[in-house]
CSV table of C-alpha atoms in Angstrom, one decimal:
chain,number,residue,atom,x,y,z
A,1,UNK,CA,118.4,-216.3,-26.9
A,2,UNK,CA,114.9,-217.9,-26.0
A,3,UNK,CA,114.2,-220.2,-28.6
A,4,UNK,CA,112.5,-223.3,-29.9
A,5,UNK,CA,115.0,-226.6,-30.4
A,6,UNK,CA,114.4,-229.6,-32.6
A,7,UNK,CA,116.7,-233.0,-32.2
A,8,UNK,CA,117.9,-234.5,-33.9
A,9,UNK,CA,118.3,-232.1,-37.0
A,10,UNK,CA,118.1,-235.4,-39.1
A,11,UNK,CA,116.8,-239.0,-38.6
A,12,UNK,CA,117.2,-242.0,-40.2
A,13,UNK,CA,114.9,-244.9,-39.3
A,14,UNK,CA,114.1,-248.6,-40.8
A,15,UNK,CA,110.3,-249.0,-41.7
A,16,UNK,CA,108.2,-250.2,-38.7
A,17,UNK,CA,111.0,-249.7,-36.6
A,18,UNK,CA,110.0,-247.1,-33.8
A,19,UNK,CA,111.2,-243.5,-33.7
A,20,UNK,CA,110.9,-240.1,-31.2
A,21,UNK,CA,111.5,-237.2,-32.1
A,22,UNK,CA,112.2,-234.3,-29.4
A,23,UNK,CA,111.7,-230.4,-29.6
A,24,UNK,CA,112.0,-228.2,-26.4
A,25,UNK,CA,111.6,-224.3,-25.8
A,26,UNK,CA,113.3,-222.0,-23.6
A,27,UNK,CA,110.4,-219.6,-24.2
A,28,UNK,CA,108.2,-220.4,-21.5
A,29,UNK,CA,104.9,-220.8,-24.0
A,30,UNK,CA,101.8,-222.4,-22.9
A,31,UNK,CA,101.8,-224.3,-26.7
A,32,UNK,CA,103.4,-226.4,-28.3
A,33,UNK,CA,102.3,-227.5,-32.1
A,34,UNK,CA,103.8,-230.6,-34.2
A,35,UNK,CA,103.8,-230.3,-37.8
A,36,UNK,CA,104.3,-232.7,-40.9
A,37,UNK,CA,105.8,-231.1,-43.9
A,38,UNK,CA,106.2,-233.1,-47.2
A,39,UNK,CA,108.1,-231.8,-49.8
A,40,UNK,CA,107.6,-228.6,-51.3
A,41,UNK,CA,103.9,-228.7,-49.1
A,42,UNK,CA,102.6,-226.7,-46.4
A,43,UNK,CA,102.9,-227.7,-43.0
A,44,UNK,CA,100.0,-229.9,-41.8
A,45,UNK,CA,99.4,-229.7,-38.3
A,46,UNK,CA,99.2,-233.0,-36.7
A,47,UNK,CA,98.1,-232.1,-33.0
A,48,UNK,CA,98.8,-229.8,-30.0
A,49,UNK,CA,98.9,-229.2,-26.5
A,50,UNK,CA,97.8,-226.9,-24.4
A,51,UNK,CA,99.9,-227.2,-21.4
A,52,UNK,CA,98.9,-230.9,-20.5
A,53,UNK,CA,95.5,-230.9,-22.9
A,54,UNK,CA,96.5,-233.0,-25.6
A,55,UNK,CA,94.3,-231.8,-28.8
A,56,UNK,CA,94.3,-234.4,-31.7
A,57,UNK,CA,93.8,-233.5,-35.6
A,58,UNK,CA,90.9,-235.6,-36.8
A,59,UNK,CA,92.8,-236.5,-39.6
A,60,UNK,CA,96.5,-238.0,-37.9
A,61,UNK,CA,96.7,-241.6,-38.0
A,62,UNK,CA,97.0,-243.0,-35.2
A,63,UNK,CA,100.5,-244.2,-35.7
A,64,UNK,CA,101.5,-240.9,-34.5
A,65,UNK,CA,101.4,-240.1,-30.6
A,66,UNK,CA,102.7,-237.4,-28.5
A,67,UNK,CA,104.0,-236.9,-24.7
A,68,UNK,CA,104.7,-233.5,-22.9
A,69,UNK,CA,106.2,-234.1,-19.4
A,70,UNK,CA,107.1,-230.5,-18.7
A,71,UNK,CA,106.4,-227.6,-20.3
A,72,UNK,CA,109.8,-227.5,-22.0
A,73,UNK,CA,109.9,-230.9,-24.1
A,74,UNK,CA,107.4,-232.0,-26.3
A,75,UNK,CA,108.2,-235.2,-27.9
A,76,UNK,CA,106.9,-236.8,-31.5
A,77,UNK,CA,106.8,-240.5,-31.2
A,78,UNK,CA,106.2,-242.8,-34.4
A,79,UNK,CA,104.9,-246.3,-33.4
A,80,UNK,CA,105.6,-248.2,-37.0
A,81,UNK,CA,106.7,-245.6,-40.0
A,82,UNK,CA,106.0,-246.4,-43.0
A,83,UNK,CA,107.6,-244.8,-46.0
A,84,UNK,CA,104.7,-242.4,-46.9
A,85,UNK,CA,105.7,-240.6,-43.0
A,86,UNK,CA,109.1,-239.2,-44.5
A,87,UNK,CA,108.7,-235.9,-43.7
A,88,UNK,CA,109.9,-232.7,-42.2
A,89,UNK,CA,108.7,-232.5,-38.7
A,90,UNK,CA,108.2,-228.9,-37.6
A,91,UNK,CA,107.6,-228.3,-33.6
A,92,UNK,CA,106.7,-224.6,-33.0
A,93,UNK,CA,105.1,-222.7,-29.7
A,94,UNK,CA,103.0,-219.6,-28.7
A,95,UNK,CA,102.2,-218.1,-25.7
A,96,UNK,CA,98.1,-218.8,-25.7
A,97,UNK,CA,96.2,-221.0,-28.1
A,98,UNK,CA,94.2,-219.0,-30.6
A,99,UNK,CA,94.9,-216.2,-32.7
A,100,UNK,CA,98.7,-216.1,-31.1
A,101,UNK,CA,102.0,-215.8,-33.3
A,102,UNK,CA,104.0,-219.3,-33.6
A,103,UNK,CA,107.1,-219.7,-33.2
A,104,UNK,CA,109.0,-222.9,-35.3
A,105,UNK,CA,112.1,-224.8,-34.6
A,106,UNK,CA,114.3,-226.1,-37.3
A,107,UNK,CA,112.4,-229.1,-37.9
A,108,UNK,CA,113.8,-232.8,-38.3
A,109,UNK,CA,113.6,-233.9,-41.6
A,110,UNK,CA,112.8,-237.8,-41.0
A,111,UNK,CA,113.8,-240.6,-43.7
A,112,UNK,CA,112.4,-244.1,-43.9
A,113,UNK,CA,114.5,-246.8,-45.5
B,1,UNK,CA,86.9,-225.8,-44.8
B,2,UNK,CA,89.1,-222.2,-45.2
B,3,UNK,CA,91.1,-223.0,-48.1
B,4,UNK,CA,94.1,-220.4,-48.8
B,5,UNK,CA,95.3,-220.4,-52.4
B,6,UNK,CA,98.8,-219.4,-53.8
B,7,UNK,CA,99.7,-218.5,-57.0
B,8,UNK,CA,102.0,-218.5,-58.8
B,9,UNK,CA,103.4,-222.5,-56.7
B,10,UNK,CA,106.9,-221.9,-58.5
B,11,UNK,CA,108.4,-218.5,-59.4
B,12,UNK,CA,112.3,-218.4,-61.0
B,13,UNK,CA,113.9,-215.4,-61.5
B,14,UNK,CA,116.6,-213.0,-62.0
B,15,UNK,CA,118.2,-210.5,-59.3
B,16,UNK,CA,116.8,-207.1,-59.7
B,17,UNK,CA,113.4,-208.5,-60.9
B,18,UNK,CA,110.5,-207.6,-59.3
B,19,UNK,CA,107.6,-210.0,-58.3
B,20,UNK,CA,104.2,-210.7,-56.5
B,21,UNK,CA,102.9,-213.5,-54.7
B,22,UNK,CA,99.2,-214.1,-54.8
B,23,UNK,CA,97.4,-215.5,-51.7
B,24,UNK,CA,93.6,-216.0,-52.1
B,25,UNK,CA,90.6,-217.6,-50.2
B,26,UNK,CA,86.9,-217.4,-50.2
B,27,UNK,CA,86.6,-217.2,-46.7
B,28,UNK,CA,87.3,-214.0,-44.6
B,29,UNK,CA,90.1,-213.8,-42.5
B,30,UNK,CA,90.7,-211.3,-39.3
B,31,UNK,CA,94.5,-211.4,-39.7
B,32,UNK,CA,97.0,-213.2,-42.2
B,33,UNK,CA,100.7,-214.1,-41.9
B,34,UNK,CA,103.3,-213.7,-44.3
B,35,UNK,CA,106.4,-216.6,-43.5
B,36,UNK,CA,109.6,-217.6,-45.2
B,37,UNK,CA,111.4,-220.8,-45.0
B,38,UNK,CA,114.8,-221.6,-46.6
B,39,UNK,CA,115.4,-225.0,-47.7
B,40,UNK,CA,116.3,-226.9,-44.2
B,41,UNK,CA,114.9,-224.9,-41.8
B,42,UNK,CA,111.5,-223.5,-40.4
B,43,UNK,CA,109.1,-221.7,-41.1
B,44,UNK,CA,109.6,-217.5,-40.2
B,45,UNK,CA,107.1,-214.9,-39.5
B,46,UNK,CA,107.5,-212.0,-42.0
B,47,UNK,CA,104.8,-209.8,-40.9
B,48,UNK,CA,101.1,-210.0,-40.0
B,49,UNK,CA,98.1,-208.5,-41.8
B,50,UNK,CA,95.1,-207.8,-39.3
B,51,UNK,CA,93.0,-204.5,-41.3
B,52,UNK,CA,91.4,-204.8,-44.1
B,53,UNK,CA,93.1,-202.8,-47.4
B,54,UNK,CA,96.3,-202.3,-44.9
B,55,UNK,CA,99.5,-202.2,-46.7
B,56,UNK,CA,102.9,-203.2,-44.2
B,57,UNK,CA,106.6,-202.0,-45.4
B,58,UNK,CA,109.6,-204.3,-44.6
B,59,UNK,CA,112.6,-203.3,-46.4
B,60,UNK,CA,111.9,-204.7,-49.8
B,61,UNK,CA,108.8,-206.7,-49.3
B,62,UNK,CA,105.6,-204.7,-49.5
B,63,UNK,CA,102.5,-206.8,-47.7
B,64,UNK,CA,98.9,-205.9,-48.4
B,65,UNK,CA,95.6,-207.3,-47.0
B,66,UNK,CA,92.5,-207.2,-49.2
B,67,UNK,CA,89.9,-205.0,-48.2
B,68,UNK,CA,87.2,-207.9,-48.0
B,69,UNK,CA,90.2,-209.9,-45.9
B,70,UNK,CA,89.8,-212.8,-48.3
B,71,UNK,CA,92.8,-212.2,-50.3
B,72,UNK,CA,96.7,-211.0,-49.3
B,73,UNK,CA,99.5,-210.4,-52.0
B,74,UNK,CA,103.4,-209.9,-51.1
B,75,UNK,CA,105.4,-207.4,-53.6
B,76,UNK,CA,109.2,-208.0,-53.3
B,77,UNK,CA,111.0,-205.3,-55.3
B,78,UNK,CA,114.4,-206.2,-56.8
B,79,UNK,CA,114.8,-209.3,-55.7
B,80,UNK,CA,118.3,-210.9,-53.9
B,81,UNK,CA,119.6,-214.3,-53.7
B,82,UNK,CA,119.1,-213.8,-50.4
B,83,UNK,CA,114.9,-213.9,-50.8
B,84,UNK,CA,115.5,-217.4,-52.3
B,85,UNK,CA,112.9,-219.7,-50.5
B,86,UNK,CA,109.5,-220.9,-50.5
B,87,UNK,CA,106.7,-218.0,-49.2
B,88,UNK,CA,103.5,-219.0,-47.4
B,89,UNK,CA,100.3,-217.3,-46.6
B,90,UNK,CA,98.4,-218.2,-43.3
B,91,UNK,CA,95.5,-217.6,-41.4
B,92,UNK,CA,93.9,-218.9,-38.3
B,93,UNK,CA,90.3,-220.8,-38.2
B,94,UNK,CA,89.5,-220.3,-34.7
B,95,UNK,CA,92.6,-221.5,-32.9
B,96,UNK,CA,94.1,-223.6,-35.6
B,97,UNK,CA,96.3,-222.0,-38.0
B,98,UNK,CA,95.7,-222.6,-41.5
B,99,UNK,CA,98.5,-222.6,-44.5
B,100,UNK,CA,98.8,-221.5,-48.2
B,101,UNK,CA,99.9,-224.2,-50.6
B,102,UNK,CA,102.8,-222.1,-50.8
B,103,UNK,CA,105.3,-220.3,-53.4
B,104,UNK,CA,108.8,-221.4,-54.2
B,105,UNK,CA,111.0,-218.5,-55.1
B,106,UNK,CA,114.2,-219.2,-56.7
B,107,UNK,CA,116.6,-215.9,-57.3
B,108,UNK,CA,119.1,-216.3,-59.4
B,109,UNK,CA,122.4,-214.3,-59.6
């Protein structure tokens, strides 16, 4: 089944110590979305791309950087987490940017010790 | 800023009962979503809302859009375990999708 997967399922990181976080889609979708979800909150979105146009919430620190090589992979890459960035992270996809139905993957739920 | 209100944020109940969940804004949407996430996993599209006083069926869950488009409600009749999870509105604002604070529906047996 085409679908939209998140690894790993759970991570465990030290504070200021580096972390990625991957996501990948067999569906062939032109976008691909990262999320941050605290507890019991709505997702927050913290950037996209656009096949290779990187497009940047106004709002996400700068700790928090993305890479898409292909269209299938989209990776989440934390320079220095702090404890506040434990979080779920939700990738999702759709075909065309705009008023286009998402598709989310599982999420990683991230911990900072 | 397009704001999207949910009401009740916490809702615990009994199988059988019935329910609603309230999603309001002042701003004027042309479509909402309806997803469901259990505890662990993503977000999932229930349905989406695109005409104005339109009213969508799915099994148990009855969806309706406002007739201004501001405002959305979801009816779930006799509830399940099964329709334990946290419920959220959404709408886009141009090309960025735009959440509800969310409802967290706990059924109990």
């Amino acid at each position: 089944d085409a679908m939209v997967i998140q690894n790993p399922r759970y991570q465990v990181t030290q504070f200021g110590k580096p972390v990625t976080l991957s996501c990948s889609q067999t569906l062939n979708h032109n976008v691909m979305y990262w999320y941050q979800q605290k507890s019991s909150q709505a997702p927050k979105l913290l950037f996209h791309y656009y096949d290779k146009d990187f497009n940047n919430e106004a709002d996400t620190p700068d700790n928090f950087q993305s890479r898409r090589p292909n269209t299938s992979f989209c990776f989440l890459d934390i320079r220095s987490p702090g404890l506040g960035d434990a979080a779920m992270y939700l990738c999702a996809t759709s075909i065309y940017r705009g008023q286009e139905t998402q598709y989310f993957g599982p999420g990683t739920r991230l911990l900072v010790l | 800023t397009q704001l999207l209100e949910q009401s009740p944020q916490f809702l615990s109940i009994q199988e059988g009962e019935n329910l609603t969940v309230y999603c309001n804004s002042s701003s004027v949407f042309s479509s909402l979503q309806w997803y469901r996430q259990e505890p662990g996993e993503g977000p999932v599209l229930l349905v989406t809302v695109v005409t104005g006083g339109e009213v969508k069926k799915l099994k148990r869950l009855t969806f309706q859009f406002g007739d201004a488009r501001k405002d959305s409600s979801l009816h779930i009749t006799a509830a399940q375990t099964g329709d334990t999870g946290l419920y959220l509105c959404a709408g886009y604002n141009t090309d960025k999708l735009i959440f509800g604070t969310g409802t967290r529906l706990q059924v109990f047996p």
